Tab-separated table of C-alpha atoms (C1' of nucleotides) in Angstrom:
chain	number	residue	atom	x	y	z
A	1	UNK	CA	12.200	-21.870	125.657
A	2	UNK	CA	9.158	-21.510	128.373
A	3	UNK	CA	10.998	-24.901	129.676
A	4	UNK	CA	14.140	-23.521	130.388
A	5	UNK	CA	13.196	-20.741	132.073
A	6	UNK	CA	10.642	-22.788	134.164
A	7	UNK	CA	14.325	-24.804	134.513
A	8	UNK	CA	16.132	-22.679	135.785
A	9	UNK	CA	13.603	-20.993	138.129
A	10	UNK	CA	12.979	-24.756	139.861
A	11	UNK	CA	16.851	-24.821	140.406
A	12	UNK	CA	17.227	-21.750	141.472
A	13	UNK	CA	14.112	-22.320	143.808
A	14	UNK	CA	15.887	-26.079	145.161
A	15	UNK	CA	19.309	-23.832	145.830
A	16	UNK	CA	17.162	-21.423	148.045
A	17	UNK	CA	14.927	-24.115	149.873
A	18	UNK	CA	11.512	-22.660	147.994
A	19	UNK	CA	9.140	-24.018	146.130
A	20	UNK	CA	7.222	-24.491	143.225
A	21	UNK	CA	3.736	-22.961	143.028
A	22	UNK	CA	1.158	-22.951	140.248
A	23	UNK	CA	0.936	-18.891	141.361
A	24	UNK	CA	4.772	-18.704	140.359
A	25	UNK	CA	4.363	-21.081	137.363
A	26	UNK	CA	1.187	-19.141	135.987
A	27	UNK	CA	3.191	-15.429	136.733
A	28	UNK	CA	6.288	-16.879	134.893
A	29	UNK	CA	4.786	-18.224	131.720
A	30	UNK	CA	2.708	-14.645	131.602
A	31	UNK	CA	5.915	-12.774	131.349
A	32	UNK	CA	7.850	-15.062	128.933
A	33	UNK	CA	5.324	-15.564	126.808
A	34	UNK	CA	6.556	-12.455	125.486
A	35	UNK	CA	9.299	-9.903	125.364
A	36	UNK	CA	7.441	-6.841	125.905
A	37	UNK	CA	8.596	-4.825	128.807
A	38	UNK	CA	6.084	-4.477	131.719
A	39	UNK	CA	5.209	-2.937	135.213
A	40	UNK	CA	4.108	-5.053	138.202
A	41	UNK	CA	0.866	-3.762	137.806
A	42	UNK	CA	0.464	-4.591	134.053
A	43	UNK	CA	1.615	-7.984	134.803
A	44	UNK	CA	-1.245	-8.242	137.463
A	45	UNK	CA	-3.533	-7.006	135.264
A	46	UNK	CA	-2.338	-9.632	132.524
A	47	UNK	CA	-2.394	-12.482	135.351
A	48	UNK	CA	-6.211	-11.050	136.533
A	49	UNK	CA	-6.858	-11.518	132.346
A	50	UNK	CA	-5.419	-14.924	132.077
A	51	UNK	CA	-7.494	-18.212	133.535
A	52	UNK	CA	-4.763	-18.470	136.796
A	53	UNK	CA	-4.910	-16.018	139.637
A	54	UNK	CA	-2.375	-14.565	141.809
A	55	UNK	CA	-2.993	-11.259	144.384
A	56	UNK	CA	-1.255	-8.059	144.129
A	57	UNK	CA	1.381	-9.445	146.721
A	58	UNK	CA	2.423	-12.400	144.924
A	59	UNK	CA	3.011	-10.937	141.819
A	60	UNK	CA	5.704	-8.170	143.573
A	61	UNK	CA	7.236	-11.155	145.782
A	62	UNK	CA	7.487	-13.359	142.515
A	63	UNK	CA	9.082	-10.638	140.903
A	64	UNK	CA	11.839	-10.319	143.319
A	65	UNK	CA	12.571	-13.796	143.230
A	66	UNK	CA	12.946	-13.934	139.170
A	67	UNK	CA	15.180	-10.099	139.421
A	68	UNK	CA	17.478	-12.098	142.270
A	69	UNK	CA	17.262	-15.538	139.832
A	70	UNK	CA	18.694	-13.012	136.951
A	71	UNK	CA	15.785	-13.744	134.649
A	72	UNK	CA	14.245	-10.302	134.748
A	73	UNK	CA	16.081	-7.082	135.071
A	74	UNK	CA	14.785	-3.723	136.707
A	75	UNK	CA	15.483	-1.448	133.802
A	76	UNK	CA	14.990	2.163	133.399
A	77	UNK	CA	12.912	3.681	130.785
A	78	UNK	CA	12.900	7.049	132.726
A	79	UNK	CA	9.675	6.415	133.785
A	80	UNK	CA	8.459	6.550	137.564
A	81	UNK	CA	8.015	3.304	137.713
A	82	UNK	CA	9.717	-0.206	137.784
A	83	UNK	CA	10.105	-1.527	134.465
A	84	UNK	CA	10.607	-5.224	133.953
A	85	UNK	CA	12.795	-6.541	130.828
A	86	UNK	CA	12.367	-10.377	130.468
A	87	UNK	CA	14.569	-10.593	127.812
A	88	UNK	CA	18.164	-10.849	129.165
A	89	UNK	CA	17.545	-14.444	129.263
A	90	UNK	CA	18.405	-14.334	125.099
A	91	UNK	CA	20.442	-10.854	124.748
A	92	UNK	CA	21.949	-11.227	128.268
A	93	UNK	CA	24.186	-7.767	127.249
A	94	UNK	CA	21.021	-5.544	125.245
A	95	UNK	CA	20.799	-1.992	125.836
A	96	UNK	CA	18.247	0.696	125.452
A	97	UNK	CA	16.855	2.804	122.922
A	98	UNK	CA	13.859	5.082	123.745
A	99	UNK	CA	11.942	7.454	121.220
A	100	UNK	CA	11.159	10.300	122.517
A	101	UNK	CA	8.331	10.762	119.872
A	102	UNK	CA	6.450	7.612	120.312
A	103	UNK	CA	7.870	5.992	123.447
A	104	UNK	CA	8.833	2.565	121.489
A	105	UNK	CA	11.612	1.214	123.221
A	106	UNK	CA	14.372	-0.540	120.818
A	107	UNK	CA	16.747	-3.197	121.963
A	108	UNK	CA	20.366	-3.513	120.495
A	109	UNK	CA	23.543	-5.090	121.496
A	110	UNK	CA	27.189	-3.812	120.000
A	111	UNK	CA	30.304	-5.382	120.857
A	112	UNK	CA	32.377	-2.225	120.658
A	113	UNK	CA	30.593	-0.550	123.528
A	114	UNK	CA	30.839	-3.464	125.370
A	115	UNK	CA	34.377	-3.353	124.769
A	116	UNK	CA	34.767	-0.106	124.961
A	117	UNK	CA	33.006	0.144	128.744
A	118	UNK	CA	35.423	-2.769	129.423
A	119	UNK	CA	38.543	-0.799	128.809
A	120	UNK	CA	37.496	2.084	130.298
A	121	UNK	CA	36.217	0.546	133.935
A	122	UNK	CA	39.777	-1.333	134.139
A	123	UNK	CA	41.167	1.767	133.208
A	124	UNK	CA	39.556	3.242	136.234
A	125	UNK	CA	40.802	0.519	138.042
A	126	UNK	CA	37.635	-1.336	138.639
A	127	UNK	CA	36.316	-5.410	137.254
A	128	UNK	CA	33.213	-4.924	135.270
A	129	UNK	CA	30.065	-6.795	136.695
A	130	UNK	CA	27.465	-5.226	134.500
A	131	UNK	CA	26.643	-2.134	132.309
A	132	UNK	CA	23.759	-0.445	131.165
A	133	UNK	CA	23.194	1.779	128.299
A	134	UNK	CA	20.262	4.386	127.899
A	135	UNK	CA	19.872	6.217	124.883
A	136	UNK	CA	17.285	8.855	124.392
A	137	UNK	CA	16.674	9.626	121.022
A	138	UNK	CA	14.021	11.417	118.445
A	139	UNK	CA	13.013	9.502	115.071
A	140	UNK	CA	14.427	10.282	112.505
A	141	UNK	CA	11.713	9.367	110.205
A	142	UNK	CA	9.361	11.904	111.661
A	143	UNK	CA	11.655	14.296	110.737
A	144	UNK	CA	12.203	14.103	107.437
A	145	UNK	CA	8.977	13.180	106.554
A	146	UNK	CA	6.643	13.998	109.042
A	147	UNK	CA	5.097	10.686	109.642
A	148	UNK	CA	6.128	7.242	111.634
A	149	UNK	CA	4.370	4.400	112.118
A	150	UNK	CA	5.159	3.594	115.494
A	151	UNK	CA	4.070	7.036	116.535
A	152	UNK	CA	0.412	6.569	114.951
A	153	UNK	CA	0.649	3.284	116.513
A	154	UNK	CA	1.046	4.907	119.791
A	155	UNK	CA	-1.500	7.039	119.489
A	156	UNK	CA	-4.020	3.907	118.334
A	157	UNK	CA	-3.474	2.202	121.344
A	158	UNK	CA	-3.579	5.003	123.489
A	159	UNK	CA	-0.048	4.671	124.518
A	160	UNK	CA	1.394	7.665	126.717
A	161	UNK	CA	3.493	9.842	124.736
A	162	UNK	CA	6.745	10.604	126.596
A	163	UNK	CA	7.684	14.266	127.918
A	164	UNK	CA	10.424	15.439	125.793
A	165	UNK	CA	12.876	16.076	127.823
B	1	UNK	CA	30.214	29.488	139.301
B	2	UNK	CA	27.320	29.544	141.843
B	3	UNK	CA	26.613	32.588	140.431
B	4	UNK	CA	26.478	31.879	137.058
B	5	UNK	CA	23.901	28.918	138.209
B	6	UNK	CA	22.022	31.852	140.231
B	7	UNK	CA	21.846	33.739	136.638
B	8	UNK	CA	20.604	30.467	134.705
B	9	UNK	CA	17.895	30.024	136.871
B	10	UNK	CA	16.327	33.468	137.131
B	11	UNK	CA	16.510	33.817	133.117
B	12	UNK	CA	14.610	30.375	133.521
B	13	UNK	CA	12.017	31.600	136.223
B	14	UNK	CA	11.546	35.121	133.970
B	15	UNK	CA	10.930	32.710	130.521
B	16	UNK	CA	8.305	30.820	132.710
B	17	UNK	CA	6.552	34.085	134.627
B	18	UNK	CA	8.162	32.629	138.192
B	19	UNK	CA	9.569	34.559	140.920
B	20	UNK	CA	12.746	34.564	142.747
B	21	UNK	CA	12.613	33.463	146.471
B	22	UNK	CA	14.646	33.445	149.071
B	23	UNK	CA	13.676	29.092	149.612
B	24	UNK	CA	14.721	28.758	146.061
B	25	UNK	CA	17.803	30.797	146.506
B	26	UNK	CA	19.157	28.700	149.669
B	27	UNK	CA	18.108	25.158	148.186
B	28	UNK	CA	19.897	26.271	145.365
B	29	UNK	CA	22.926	27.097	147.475
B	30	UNK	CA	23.097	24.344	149.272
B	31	UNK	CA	22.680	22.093	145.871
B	32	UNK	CA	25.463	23.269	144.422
B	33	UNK	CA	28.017	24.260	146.975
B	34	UNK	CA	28.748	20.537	147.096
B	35	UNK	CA	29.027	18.139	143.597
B	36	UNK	CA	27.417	15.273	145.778
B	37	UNK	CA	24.502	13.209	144.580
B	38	UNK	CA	21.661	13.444	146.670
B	39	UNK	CA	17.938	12.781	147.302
B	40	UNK	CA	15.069	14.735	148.122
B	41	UNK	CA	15.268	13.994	151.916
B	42	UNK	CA	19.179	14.746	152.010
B	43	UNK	CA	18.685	17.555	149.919
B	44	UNK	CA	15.922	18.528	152.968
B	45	UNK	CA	18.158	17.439	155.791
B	46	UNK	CA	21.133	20.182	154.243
B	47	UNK	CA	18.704	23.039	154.438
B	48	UNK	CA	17.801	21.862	157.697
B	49	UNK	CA	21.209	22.238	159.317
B	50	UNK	CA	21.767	25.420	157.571
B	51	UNK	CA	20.363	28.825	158.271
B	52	UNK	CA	17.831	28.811	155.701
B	53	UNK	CA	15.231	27.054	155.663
B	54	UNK	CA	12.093	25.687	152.965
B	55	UNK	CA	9.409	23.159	153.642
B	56	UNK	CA	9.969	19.715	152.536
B	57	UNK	CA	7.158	20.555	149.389
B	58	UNK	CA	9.053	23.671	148.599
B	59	UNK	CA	12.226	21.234	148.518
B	60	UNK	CA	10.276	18.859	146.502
B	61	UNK	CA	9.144	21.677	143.818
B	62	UNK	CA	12.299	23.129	143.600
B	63	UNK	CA	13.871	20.120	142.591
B	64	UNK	CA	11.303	19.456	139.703
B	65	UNK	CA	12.632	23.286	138.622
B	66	UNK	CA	15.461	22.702	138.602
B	67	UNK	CA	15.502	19.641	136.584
B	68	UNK	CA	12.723	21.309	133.716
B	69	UNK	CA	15.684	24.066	133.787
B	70	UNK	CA	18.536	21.407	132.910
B	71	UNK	CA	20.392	22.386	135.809
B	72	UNK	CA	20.092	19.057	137.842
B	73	UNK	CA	19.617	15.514	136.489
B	74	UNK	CA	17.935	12.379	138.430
B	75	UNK	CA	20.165	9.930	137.472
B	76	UNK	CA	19.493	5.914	137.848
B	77	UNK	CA	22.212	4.721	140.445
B	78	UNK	CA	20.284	1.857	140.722
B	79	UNK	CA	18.944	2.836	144.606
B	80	UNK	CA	15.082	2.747	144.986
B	81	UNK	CA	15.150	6.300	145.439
B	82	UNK	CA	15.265	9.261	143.257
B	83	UNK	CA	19.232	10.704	143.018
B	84	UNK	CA	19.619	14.079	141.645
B	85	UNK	CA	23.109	14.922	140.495
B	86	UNK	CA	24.291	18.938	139.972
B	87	UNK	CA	27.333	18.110	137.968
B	88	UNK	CA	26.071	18.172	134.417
B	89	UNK	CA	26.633	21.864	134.447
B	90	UNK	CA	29.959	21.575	134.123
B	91	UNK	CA	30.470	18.258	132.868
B	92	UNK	CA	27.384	17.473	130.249
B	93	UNK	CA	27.953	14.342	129.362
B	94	UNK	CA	29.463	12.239	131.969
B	95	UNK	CA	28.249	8.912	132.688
B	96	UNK	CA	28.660	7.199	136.104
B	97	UNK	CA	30.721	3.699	137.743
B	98	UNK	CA	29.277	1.978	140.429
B	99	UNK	CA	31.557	0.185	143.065
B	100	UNK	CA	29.381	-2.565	144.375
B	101	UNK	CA	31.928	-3.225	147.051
B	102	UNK	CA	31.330	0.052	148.270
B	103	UNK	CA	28.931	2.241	146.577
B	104	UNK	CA	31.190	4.959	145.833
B	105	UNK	CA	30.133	6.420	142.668
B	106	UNK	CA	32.875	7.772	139.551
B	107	UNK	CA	31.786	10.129	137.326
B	108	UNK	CA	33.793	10.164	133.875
B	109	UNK	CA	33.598	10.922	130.288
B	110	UNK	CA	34.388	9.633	126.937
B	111	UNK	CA	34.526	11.029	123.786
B	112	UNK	CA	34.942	7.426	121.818
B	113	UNK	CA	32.036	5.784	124.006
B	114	UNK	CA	29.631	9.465	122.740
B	115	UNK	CA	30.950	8.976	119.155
B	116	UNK	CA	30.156	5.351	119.141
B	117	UNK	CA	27.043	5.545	120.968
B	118	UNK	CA	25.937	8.616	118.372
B	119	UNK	CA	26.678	6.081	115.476
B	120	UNK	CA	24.944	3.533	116.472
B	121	UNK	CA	21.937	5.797	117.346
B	122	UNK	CA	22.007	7.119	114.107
B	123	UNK	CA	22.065	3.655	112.507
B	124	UNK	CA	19.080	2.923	113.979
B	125	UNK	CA	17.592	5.593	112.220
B	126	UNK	CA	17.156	7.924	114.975
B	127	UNK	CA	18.488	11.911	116.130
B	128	UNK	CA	20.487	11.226	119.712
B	129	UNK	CA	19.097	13.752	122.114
B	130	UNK	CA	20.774	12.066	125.185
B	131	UNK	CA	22.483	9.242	126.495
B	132	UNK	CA	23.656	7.571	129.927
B	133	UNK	CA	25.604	4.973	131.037
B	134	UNK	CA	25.894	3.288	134.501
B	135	UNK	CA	28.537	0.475	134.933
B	136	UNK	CA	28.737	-1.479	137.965
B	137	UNK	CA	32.198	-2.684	138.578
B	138	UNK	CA	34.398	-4.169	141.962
B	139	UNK	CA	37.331	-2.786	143.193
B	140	UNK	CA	40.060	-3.901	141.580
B	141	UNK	CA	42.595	-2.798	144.875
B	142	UNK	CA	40.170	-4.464	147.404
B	143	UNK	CA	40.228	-7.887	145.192
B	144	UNK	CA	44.063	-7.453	145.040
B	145	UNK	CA	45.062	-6.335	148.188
B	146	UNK	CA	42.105	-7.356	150.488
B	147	UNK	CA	41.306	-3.094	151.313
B	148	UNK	CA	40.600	-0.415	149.910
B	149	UNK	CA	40.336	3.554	150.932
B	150	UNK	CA	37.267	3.504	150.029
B	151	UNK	CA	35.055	0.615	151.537
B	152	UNK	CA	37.088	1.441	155.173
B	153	UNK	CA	35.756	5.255	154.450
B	154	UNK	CA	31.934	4.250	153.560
B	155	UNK	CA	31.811	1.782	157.023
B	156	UNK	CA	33.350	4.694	158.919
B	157	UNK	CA	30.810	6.966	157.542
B	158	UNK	CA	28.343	4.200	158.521
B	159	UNK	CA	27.514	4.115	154.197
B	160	UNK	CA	24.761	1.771	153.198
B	161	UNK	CA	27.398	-0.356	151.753
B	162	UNK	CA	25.039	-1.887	148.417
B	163	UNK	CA	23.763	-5.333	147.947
B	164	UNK	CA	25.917	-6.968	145.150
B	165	UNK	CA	23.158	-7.879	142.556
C	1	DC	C1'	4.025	-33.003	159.479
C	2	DT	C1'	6.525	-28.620	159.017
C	3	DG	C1'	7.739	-24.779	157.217
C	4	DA	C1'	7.007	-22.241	152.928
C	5	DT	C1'	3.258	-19.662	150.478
C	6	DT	C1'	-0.740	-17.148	149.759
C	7	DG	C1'	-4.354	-13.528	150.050
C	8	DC	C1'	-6.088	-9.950	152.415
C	9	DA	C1'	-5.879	-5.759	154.494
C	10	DA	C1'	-3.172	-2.689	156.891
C	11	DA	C1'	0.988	-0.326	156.974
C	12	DT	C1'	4.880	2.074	154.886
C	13	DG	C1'	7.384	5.656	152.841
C	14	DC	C1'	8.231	8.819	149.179
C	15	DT	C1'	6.045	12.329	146.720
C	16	DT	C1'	2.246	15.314	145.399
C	17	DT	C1'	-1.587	18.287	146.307
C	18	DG	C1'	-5.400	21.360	148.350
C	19	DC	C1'	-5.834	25.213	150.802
C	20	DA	C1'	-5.333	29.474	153.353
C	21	DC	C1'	-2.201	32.920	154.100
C	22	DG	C1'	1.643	35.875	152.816
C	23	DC	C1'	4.008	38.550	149.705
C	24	DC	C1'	5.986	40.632	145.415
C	25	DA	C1'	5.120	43.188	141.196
D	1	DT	C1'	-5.056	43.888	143.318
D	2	DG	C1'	-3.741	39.562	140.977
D	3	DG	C1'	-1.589	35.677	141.271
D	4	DC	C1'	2.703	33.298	142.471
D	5	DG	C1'	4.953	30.944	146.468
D	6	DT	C1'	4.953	28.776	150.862
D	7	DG	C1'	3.985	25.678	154.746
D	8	DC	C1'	1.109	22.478	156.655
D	9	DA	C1'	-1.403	18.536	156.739
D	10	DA	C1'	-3.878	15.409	154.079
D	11	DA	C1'	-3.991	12.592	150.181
D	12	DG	C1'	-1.932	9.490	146.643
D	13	DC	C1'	0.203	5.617	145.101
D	14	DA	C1'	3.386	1.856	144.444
D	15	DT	C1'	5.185	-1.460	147.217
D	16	DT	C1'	5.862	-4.143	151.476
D	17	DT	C1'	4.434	-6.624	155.481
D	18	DG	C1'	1.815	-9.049	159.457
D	19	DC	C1'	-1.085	-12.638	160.023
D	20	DA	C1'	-4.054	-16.619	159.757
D	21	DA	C1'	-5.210	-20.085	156.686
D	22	DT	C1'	-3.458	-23.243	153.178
D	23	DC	C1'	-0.405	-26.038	150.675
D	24	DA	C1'	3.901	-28.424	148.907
D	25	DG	C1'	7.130	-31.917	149.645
DNA sequence: CTGATTGCAAATGCTTTGCACGCCA
DNA sequence: TGGCGTGCAAAGCATTTGCAATCAG
């Protein structure tokens, strides 16, 4: 799977007259070796933790290059800052679910909505290119019976507890 | 209706021990006598030209108000900057088309695309507390007929017309 | 070889903040 | 009088960029 994407990121390179680097290779196998979501500076920091090296400035121009490639996508968590998804390369139409409670972010694809988007942009007289879904939610777990694992998680690992807003 | 925002926001200000102000007053104003989308610096720029005025800060602590008071929402037009958008007053749950060929933005609502969006939610096991959509979508008139009203408008205008991603 | 790439530090640009003064309750 | 609100300038912070050295093809 790491082969592919390295794949398609030399041929997308060769298109654009760029090259391979071991600072790109090392960034890209960081990210896809897994699906969590991530910030440019996490990914530094992740890149600083690994045995390769790449500065501050690498990382953000590599990034750009893989967001214009269409193997990471700019999402929004409703955070301040740039979130990376590095999955669209497997669910290449996923949206968004985000827990208000415990911040844990849920991926899910539905055919109707797509569908349903579909209809409605031609309706509007417009050719759909892409859409994105955002859905804030509250567990429903916790409410009933005052106790979810992902928030106790969260609070484990020190992980910021969204606003509720 | 201005008014009725005016009203909103001082029970607001009272349930939080704030003060009316003449700043807020006018940025207010000027927010909602228009249903554009805007950013901060805009925003700033439109009291600027007017007769009130407020300091860019005051502009920039306003806005944060206003949003804790559910009276403006930033909304993700996929821009680098922060959009606020003042129509969720009267329309709650709209969601928002992009026209990549040139950046005009739709606002519309569904009641299918909510009810589907509220069952899936729910099927994930969680309570929906909000949800937005953003579709990106070309002109269906400009690929058909070569123009369109609105691309000729934005270049008049001298519109950032977007980068098709 | 030649032009792309990198790392560093400096610059950028939006947003937030500290502070002193003003002002309303 | 207490403390909220404001404007100003300074600070913060994520991201971008200029530049000289280095490297890939």
């Amino acid at each position: 799977m790491i082969e592919e994407i390295h794949k398609k990121v030399s041929a997308f390179l060769k298109t654009k007259g760029l090259r391979n680097t071991p600072q790109r290779n090392a960034i890209i196998d960081v990210i896809f070796e897994s699906d969590e979501h991530f910030t440019a500076d996490e990914l530094w920091e992740r890149i600083r933790k690994s045995n390769s090296k790449a500065s501050r400035a690498t990382v953000y121009r590599t990034l750009s290059l893989l967001v214009e490639a269409n193997l990471l996508h700019e999402i929004d968590l409703g955070e301040d800052l740039k979130t990376y998804d590095p999955n669209f390369h497997d669910k290449p139409a996923h949206n968004h679910l985000i827990c208000v409670d415990c911040g844990k972010v849920l991926e899910f694809e539905d055919s109707h909505l797509e569908l349903l988007n579909d209809c409605l942009t031609r309706r509007m007289g417009f050719r759909p290119k892409s859409q994105s879904i955002r859905i804030e939610a509250n567990c429903e777990k916790l409410r009933t019976s005052g106790t979810c694992p992902d928030l106790i998680n969260a609070r484990v690992t020190g992980k910021r507890i969204p606003k509720k807003r």
